[in-house]
Coordinates of C-alpha atoms in Angstrom, one line a residue:
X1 CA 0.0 0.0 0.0
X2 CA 1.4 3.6 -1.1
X3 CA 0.1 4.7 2.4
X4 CA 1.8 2.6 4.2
X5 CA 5.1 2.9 2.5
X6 CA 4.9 6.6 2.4
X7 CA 4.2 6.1 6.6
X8 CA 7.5 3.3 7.0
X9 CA 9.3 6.5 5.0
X10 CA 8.2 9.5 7.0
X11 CA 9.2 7.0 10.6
X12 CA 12.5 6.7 9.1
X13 CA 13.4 10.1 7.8
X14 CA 11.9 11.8 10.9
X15 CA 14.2 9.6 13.3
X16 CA 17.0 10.4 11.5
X17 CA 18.5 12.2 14.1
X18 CA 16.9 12.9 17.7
X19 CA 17.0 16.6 17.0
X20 CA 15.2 15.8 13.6
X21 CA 11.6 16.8 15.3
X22 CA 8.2 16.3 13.2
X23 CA 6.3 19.5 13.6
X24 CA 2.3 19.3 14.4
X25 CA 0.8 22.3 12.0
X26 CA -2.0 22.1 14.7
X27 CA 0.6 24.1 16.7
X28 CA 2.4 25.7 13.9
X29 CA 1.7 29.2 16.1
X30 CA 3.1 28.1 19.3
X31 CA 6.2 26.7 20.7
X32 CA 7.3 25.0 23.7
X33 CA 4.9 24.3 26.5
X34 CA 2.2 26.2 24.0
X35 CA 3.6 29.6 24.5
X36 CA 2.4 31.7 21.3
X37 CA 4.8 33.3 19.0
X38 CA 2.8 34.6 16.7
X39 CA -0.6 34.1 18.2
X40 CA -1.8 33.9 14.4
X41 CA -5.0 32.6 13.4
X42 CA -5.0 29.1 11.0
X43 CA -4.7 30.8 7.3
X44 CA -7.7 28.9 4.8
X45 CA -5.1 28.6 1.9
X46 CA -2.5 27.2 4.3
X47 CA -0.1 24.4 2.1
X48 CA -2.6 24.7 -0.8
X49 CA -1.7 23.6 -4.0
X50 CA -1.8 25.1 -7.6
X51 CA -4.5 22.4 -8.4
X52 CA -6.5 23.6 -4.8
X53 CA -6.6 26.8 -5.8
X54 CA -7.9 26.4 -9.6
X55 CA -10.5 23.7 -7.5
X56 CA -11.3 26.3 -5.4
X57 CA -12.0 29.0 -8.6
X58 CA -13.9 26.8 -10.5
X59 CA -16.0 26.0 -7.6
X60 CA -16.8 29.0 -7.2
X61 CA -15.7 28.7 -3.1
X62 CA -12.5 31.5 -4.2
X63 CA -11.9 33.9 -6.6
X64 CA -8.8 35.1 -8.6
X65 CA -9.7 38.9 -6.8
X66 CA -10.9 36.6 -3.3
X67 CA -6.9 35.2 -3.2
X68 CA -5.3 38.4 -4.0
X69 CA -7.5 40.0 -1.3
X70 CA -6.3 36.7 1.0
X71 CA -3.0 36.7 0.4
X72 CA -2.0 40.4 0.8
X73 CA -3.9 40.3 4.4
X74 CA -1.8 37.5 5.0
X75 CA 1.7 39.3 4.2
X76 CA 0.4 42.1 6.5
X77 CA -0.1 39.8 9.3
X78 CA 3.0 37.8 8.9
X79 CA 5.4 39.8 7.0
X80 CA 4.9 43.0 8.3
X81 CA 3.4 42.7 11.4
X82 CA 4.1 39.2 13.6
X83 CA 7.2 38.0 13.3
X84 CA 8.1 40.6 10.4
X85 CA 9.6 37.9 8.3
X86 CA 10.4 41.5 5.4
X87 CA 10.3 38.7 2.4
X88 CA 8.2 41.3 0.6
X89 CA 9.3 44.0 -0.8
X90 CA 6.1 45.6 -2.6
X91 CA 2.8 45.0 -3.0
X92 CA 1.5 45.4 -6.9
X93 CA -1.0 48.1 -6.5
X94 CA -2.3 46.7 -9.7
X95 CA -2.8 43.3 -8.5
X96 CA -7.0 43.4 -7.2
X97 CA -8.0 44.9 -11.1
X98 CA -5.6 42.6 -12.7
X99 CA -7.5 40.0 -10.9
X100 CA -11.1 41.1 -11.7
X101 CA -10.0 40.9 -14.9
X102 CA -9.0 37.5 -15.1
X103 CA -12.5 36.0 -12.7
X104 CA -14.6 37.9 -15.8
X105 CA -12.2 36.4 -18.5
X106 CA -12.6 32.6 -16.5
X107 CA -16.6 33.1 -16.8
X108 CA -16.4 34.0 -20.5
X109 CA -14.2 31.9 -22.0
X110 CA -12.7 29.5 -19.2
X111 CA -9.5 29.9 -17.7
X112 CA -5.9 30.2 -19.8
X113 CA -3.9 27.8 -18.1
X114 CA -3.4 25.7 -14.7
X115 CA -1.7 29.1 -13.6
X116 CA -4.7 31.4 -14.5
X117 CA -5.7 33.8 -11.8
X118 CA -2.8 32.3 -9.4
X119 CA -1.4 34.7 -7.4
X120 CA 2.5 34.9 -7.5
X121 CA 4.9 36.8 -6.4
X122 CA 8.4 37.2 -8.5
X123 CA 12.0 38.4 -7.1
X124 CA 13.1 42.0 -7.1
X125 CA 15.5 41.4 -9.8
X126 CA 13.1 40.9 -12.3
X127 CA 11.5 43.4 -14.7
X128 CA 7.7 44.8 -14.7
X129 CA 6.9 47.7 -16.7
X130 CA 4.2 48.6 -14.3
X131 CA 3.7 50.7 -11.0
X132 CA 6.1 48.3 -9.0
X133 CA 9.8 49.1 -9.2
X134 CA 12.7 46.5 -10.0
X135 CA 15.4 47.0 -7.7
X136 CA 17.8 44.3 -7.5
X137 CA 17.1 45.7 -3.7
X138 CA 19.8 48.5 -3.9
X139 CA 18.7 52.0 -3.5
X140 CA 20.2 53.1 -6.4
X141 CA 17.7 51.9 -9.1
X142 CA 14.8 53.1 -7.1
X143 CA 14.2 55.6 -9.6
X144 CA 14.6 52.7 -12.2
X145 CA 11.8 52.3 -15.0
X146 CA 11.6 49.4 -16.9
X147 CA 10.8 50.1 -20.7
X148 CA 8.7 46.2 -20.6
X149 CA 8.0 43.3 -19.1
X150 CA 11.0 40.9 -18.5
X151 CA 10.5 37.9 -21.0
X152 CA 9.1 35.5 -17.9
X153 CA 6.6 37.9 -16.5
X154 CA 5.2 38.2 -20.1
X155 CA 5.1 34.4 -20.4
X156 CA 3.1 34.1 -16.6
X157 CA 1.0 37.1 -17.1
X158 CA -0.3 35.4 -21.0
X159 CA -0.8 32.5 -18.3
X160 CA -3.0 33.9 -16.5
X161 CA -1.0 34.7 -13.8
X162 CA -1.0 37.2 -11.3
X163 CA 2.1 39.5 -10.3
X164 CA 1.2 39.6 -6.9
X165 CA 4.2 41.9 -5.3
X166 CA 8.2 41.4 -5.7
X167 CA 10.3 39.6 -3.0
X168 CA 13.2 40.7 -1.0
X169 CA 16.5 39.4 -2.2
X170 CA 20.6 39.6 -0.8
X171 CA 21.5 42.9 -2.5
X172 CA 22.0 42.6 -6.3
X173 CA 22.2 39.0 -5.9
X174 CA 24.5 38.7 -3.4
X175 CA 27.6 39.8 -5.5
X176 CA 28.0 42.9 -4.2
X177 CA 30.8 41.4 -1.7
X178 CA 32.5 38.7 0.0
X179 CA 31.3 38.6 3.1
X180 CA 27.7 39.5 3.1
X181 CA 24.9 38.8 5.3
X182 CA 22.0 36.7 2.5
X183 CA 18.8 38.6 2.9
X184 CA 19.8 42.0 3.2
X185 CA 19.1 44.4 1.1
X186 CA 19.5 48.3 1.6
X187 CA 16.2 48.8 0.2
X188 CA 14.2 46.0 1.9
X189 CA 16.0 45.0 5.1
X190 CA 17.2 41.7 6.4
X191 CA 14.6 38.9 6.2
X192 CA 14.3 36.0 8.1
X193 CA 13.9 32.4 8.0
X194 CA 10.5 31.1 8.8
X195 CA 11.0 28.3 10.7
X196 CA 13.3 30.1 13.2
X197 CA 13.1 33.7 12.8
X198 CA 17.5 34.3 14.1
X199 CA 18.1 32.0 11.8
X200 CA 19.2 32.9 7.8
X201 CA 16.7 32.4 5.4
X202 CA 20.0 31.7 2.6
X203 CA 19.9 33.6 -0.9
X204 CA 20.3 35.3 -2.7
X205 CA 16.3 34.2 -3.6
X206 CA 15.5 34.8 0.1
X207 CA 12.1 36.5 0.1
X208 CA 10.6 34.3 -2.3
X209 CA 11.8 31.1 -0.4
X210 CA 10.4 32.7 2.7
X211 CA 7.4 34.1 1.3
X212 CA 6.4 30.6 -0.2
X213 CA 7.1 28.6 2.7
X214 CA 5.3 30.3 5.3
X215 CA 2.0 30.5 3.1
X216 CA 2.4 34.4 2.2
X217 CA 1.8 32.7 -1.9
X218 CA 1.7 29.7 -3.2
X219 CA 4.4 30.1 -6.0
X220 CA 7.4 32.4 -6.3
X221 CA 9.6 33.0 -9.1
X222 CA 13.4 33.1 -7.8
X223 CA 16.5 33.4 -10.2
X224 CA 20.1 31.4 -9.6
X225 CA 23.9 32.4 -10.3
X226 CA 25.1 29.4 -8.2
X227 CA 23.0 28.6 -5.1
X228 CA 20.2 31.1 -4.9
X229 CA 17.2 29.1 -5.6
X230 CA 18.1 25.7 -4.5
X231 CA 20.0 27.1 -1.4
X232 CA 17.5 28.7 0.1
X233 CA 14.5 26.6 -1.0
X234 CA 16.5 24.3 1.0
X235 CA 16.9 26.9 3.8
X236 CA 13.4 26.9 3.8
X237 CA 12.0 24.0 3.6
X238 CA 10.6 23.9 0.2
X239 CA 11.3 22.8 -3.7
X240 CA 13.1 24.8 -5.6
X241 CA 14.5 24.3 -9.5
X242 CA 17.5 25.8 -11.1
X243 CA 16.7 24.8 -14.9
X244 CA 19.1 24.9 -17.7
X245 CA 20.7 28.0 -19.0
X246 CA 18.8 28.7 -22.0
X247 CA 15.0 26.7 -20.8
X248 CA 14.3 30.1 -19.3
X249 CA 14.8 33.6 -20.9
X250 CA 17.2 36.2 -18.8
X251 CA 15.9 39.3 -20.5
X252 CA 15.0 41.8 -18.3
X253 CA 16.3 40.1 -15.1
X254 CA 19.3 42.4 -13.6
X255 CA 22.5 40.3 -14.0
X256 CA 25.4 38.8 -12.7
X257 CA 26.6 36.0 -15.6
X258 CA 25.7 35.3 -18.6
X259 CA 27.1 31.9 -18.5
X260 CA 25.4 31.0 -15.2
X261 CA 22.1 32.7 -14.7
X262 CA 18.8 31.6 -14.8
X263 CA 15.8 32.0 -13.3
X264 CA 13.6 29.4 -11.7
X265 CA 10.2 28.6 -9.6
X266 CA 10.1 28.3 -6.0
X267 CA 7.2 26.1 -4.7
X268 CA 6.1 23.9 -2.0
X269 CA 5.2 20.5 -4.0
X270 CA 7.4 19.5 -6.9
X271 CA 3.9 19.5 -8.8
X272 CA 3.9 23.4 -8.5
X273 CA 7.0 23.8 -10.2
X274 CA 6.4 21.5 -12.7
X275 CA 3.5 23.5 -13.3
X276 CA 4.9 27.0 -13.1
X277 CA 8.7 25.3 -15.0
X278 CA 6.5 24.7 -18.0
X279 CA 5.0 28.5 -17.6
X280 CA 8.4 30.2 -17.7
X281 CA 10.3 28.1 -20.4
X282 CA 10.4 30.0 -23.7
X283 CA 12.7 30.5 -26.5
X284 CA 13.2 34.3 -26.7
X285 CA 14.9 35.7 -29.8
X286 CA 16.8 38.1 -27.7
X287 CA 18.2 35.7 -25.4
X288 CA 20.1 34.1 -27.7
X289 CA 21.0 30.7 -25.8
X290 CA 17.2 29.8 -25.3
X291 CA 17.1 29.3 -29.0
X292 CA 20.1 26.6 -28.6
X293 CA 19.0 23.8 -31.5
X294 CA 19.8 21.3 -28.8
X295 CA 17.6 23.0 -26.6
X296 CA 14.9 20.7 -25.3
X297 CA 11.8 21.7 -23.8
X298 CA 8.6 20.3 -22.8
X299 CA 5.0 21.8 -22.8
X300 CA 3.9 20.5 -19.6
X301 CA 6.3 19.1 -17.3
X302 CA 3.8 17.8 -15.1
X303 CA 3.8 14.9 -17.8
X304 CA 7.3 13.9 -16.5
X305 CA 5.9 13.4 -12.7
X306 CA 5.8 9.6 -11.7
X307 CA 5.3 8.7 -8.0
X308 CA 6.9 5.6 -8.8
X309 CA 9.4 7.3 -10.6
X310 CA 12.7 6.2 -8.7
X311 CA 12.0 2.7 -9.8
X312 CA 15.1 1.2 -11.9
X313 CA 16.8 4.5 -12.3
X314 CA 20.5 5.2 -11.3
X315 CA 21.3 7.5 -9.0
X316 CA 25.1 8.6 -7.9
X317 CA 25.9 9.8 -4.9
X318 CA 28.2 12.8 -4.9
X319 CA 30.4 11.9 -1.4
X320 CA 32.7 14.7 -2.0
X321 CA 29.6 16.5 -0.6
X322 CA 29.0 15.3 2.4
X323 CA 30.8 15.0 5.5
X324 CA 30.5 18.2 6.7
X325 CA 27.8 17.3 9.4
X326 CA 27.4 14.3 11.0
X327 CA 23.9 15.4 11.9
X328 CA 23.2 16.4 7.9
X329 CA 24.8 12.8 7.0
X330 CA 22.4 11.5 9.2
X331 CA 19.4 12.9 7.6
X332 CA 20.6 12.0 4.2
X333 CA 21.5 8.3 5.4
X334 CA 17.3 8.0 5.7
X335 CA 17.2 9.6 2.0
X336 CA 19.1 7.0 0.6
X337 CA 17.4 4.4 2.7
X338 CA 13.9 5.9 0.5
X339 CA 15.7 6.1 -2.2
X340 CA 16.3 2.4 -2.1
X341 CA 13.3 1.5 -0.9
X342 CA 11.4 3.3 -4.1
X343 CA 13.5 0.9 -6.3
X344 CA 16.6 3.5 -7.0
X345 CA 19.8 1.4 -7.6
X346 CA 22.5 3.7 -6.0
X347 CA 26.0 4.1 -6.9
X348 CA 28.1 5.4 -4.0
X349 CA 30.2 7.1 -4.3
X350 CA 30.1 8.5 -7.4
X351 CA 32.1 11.8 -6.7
X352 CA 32.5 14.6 -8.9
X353 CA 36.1 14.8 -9.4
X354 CA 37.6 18.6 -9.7
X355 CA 34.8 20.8 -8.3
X356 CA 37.7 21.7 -5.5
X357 CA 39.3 23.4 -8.3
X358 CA 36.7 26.2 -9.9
X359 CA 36.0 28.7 -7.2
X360 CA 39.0 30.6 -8.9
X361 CA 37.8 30.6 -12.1
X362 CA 33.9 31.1 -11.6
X363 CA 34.7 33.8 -9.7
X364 CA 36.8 35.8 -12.6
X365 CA 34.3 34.7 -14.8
X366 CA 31.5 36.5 -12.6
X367 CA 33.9 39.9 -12.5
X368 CA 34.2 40.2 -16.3
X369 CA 30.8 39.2 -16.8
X370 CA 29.0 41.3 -14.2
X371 CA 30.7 44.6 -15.6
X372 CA 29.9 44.0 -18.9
X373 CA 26.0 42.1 -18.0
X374 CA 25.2 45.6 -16.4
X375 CA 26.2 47.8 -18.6
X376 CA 24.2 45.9 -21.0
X377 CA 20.9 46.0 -18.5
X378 CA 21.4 49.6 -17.7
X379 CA 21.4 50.6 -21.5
X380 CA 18.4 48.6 -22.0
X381 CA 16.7 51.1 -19.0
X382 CA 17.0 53.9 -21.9
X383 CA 17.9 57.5 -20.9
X384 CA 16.2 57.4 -17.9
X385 CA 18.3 55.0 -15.9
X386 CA 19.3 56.3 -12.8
X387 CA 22.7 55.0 -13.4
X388 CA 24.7 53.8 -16.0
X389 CA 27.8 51.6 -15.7
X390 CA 28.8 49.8 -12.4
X391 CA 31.1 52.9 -11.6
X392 CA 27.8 54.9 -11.3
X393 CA 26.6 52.0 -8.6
X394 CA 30.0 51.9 -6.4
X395 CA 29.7 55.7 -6.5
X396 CA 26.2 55.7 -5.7
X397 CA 27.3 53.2 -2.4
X398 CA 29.9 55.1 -1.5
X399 CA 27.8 58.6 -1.7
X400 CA 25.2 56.8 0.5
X401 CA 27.2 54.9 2.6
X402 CA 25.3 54.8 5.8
X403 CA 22.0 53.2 4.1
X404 CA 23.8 51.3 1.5
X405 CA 26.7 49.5 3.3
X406 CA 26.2 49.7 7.2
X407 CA 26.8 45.7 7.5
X408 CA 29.1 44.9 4.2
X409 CA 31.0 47.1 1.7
X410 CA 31.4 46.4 -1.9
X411 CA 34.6 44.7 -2.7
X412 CA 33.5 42.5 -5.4
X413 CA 31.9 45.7 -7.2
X414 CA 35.4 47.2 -7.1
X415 CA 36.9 43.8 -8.7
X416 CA 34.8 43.4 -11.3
X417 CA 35.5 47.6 -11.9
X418 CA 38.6 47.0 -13.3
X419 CA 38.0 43.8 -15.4
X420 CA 38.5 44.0 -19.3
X421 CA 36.2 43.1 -22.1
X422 CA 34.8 39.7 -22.5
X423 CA 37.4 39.4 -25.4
X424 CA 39.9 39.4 -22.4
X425 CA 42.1 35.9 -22.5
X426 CA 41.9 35.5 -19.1
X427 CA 38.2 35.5 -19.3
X428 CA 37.8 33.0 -21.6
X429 CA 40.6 30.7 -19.9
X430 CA 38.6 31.0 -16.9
X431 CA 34.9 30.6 -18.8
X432 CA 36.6 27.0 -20.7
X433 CA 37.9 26.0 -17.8
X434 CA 34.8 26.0 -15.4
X435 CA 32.9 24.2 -18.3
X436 CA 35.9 21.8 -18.9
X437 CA 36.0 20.9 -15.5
X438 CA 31.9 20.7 -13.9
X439 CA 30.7 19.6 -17.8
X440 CA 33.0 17.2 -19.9
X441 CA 35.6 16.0 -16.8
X442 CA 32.7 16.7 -14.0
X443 CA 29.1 15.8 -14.7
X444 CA 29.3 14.4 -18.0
X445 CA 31.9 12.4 -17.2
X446 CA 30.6 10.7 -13.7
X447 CA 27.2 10.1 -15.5
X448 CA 28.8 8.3 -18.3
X449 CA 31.2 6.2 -16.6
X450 CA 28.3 5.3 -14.4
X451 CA 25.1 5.2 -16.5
X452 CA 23.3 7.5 -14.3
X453 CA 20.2 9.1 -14.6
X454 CA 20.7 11.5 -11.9
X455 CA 23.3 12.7 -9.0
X456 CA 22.6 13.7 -5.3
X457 CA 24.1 15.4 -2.4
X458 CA 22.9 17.2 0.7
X459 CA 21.7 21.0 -0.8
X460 CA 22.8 23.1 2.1
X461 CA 23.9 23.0 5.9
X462 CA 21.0 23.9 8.5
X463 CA 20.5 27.5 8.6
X464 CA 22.8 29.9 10.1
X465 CA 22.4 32.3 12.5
X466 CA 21.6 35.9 11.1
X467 CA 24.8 38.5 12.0
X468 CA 25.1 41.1 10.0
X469 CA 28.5 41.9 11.7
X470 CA 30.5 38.6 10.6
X471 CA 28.1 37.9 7.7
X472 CA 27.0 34.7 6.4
X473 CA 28.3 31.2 8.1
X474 CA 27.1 27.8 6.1
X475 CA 28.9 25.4 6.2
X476 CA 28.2 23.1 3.4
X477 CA 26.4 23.2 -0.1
X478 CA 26.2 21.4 -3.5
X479 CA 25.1 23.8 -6.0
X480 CA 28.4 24.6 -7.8
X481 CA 28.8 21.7 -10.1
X482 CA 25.5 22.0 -11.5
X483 CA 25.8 26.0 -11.6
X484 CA 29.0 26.1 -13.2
X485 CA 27.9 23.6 -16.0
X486 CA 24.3 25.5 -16.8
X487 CA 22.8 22.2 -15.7
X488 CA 19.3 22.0 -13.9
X489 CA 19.0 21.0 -10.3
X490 CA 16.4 20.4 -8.3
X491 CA 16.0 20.4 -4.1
X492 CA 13.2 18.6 -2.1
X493 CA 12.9 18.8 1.7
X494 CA 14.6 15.4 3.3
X495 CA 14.3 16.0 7.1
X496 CA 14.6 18.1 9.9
X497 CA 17.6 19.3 12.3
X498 CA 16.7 21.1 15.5
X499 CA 13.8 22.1 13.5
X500 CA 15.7 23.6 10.5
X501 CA 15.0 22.2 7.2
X502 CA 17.6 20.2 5.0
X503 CA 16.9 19.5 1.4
X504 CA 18.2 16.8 -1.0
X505 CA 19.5 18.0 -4.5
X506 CA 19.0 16.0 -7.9
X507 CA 20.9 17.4 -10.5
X508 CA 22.0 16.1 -13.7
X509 CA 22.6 16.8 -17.4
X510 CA 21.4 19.5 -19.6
X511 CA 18.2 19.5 -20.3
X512 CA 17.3 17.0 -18.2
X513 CA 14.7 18.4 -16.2
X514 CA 11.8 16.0 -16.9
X515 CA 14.0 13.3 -15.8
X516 CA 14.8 15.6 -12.6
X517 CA 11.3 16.4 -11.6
X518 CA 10.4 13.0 -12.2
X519 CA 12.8 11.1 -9.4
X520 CA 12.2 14.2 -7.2
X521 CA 8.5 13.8 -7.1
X522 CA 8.5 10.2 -6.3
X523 CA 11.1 11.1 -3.3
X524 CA 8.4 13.6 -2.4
X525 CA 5.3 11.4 -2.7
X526 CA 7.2 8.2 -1.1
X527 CA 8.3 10.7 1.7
X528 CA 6.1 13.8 2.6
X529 CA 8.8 15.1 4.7
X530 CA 7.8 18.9 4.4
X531 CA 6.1 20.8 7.3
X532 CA 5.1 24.4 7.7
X533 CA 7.1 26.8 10.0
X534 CA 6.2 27.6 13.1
X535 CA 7.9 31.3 13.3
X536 CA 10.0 30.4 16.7
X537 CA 12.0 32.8 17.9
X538 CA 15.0 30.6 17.8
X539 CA 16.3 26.7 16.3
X540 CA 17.4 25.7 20.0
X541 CA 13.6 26.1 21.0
X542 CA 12.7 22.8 19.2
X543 CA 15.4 21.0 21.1

């Protein structure tokens, strides 16, 4: 019986380790002894679907206008007020008449897609030619107009969907400098992680992994360089998918690398982001690698979802990934117990030789490309752009120092400065090396020599304390090889430590997310590991 599997599953991964504690959403508002902490009232749309809410619309029990309304009263009570998670940014003021729009288009003519009239709320790094600003969270593009609509918020908005605010983020995407604190942003404050409000909620995607996760939406759109979906999906205890360079178009998001970034949905079920995935791929004439001829997309993704997925495939285990918490290890230890268990024939270890050696050159490869991927954004802003090279910006911080860099300067800023043109040899020895080393000697190669359908390794270390005076303290993560190659990953929640979610990342070749999304959803469904925060003050109070 699938019940009683999935229950044999959830005993094992939740014993994993003694601080790996079940939570009780009956008691999601209180903590030890029932002492309230945020003394909130149990939310209607609480852990509901994509599919719940287009049940609910057709039903007639919700509107499109009904869950706007419901969700923005939520993100007072939570985000603002309560524990004042700040994974908001703004509301869209447009939001209720875009709506209205959309419940008298369903009545006429039936809705657009699985996403039409779904509320969603997309990072602050993203463009909308609308009343909302695009930010990248630093003061100085406040004044910043969009000319359009970046590429993927045309593609959700002809869905149906609706822009329903942006979310915080770590200032420009967390390369701003070295030692940052994720989650901060000059113009939106530090946010926090929903499950224990000192604790980090990761990034640089950190308002949409908090926003989803404690039920201020049901989907968020987040965006990736190396980490900052998966990382703090993981952080925060949902799914999170970093697709393929070139499935999803960058125009219009505020960049760091051309070679690396891409944007990607943050969700709670891996349903969700199969549904929202097939929403945001595109090929986009002016993004030039999302018309790659090998490029290989799928309609709807939710095709690819099999809860008896895992069974016969091949799975390597990326060792060189663990080991650096026994308590983590522990956790995982149950996930390959599942994994096992669902059929999966593991290889272990199967470690990805060489990622040691690319921190060097991703990060000169980020410096030239950041310099010349701005320049390029701000011309796009037209004549109105606030500023106009990444000289204007360092000026701007330094001008505006006391609101822009209280916590964290801009040393990475002043690097990439003084970087050449992209024609620069030293770029592209750094560019063929990172893809030398995580594509054709790094994932490639591991998958070949093994036959495997898919790798895995722990996504992140629990979450760190907040401290904006040292900065940011994890201790482990597995994002690089996939990041550095342009190669999808996906995370799924695998357990709990002291309370703090850990996730287990799938990644694997390009263009393989339907083979992703399919072993990641029978995990899911053989496991149902995820809970809903409970907004403690602190990790040590579920001990």
């Amino acid at each position: 019986m699938q019940s009683d599997r999935r229950q044999f599953l959830q005993a094992s991964l939740l014993g994993a380790a003694a601080a790996a504690l079940p939570v009780d959403p009956a008691t999601a508002a209180t903590g030890p002894e029932g002492k309230a902490n945020g003394k909130f009232e149990p939310f209607e749309l609480d852990e509901l679907t994509i599919d719940d809410l287009q049940q609910a619309m057709k039903s007639g029990k919700e509107t499109a206008r009904s869950l706007v309304k419901k969700y923005q009263l939520r993100i007072e009570a939570v985000d603002q007020k309560g524990p004042a998670l700040n994974s908001v940014i703004e509301f869209n003021p447009d939001a209720l008449e875009i709506a209205e729009a959309l419940d008298k288009e369903r009545k006429a003519r039936g809705p657009r897609s699985p996403l039409h009239g779904i509320p969603v709320l997309i990072k602050d790094n993203i463009d909308t030619a609308d009343r909302m600003h695009t930010t990248a969270g630093s003061l100085a593009l406040v004044d910043a107009r969009p000319p359009e609509d970046a590429f993927l918020v045309r593609r959700l908005r002809d869905a149906g969907a609706v822009i329903l605010g942006k979310t915080n983020l770590s200032e420009w995407a967390n390369i701003r400098c070295s030692y940052s604190t994720s989650g901060w942003s000059g113009r939106g404050g530090q946010t926090k992680n929903p499950y224990a409000l000192d604790r980090n909620p990761c990034g640089s995607s950190s308002g949409s992994g908090a926003a989803v996760a404690a039920n201020l939406c049901a989907i968020a759109v987040g965006t990736e360089t190396d980490g900052s979906v998966v990382a703090p999906s993981s952080a925060n205890g949902i799914v999170g998918m970093k697709p393929t360079v070139g499935l999803v178009s960058r125009t219009g998001v505020i960049p760091i690398s051309q070679s690396q970034d891409t944007a990607g949905p943050m969700c709670r079920t891996v349903r969700d982001v199969a549904i929202l995935l097939g929403a945001l791929a595109g090929s986009d004439p002016t993004d030039k690698v999302t018309t790659d001829d090998k490029r290989k997309a799928l309609a709807d993704y939710t095709k690819a979802l099999d809860p008896r997925g895992l069974k016969g495939a091949r799975i390597g285990v990326a060792r060189n990934y663990f080991g650096f918490d026994d308590t983590v290890d522990a956790v995982l230890k149950h996930s390959l117990d599942a994994l096992k268990h669902e059929g999966a024939t593991l290889v272990d270890p199967a470690d990805l030789p060489n990622m040691d050696k690319v921190g060097e050159s991703e990060q000169t490869v980020f410096m030239y490309e950041l310099k010349a991927g701005l320049a390029a954004y701000f011309a796009r802003l037209g004549k109105g752009a606030p500023v106009r090279s990444l000289k204007d910006v360092i000026e701007f911080n330094e001008k505006h120092k006391k609101r822009e860099m209280p916590y964290f300067g801009q040393d990475l800023f002043e690097k990439s400065v003084k970087k050449g043109p992209l024609s620069s040899y030293e770029y592209q020895e750094a560019l063929a090396r990172c893809r030398r080393l995580a594509r054709t000697e790094g994932i490639d190669a591991i998958m070949d020599k093994h036959k495997l359908d898919a790798l895995i390794a722990p996504t992140l270390s629990p979450a760190c304390l907040t401290d904006l005076v040292v900065g940011d303290r994890w201790r482990g993560d597995a994002s690089t090889a996939a990041a550095v190659a342009g190669y999808p990953s996906i995370t799924v929640p695998a357990g709990f430590i002291f309370g703090l979610p850990i996730g287990l990342l799938f990644f694997g070749r390009a263009w393989s997310e339907a083979t992703l999304l399919k072993l990641a959803y029978s995990f899911e469904q053989a496991t149902k590991i995820r809970k809903p925060p409970r907004f403690l003050p602190g990790a040590e109070l579920y001990a």
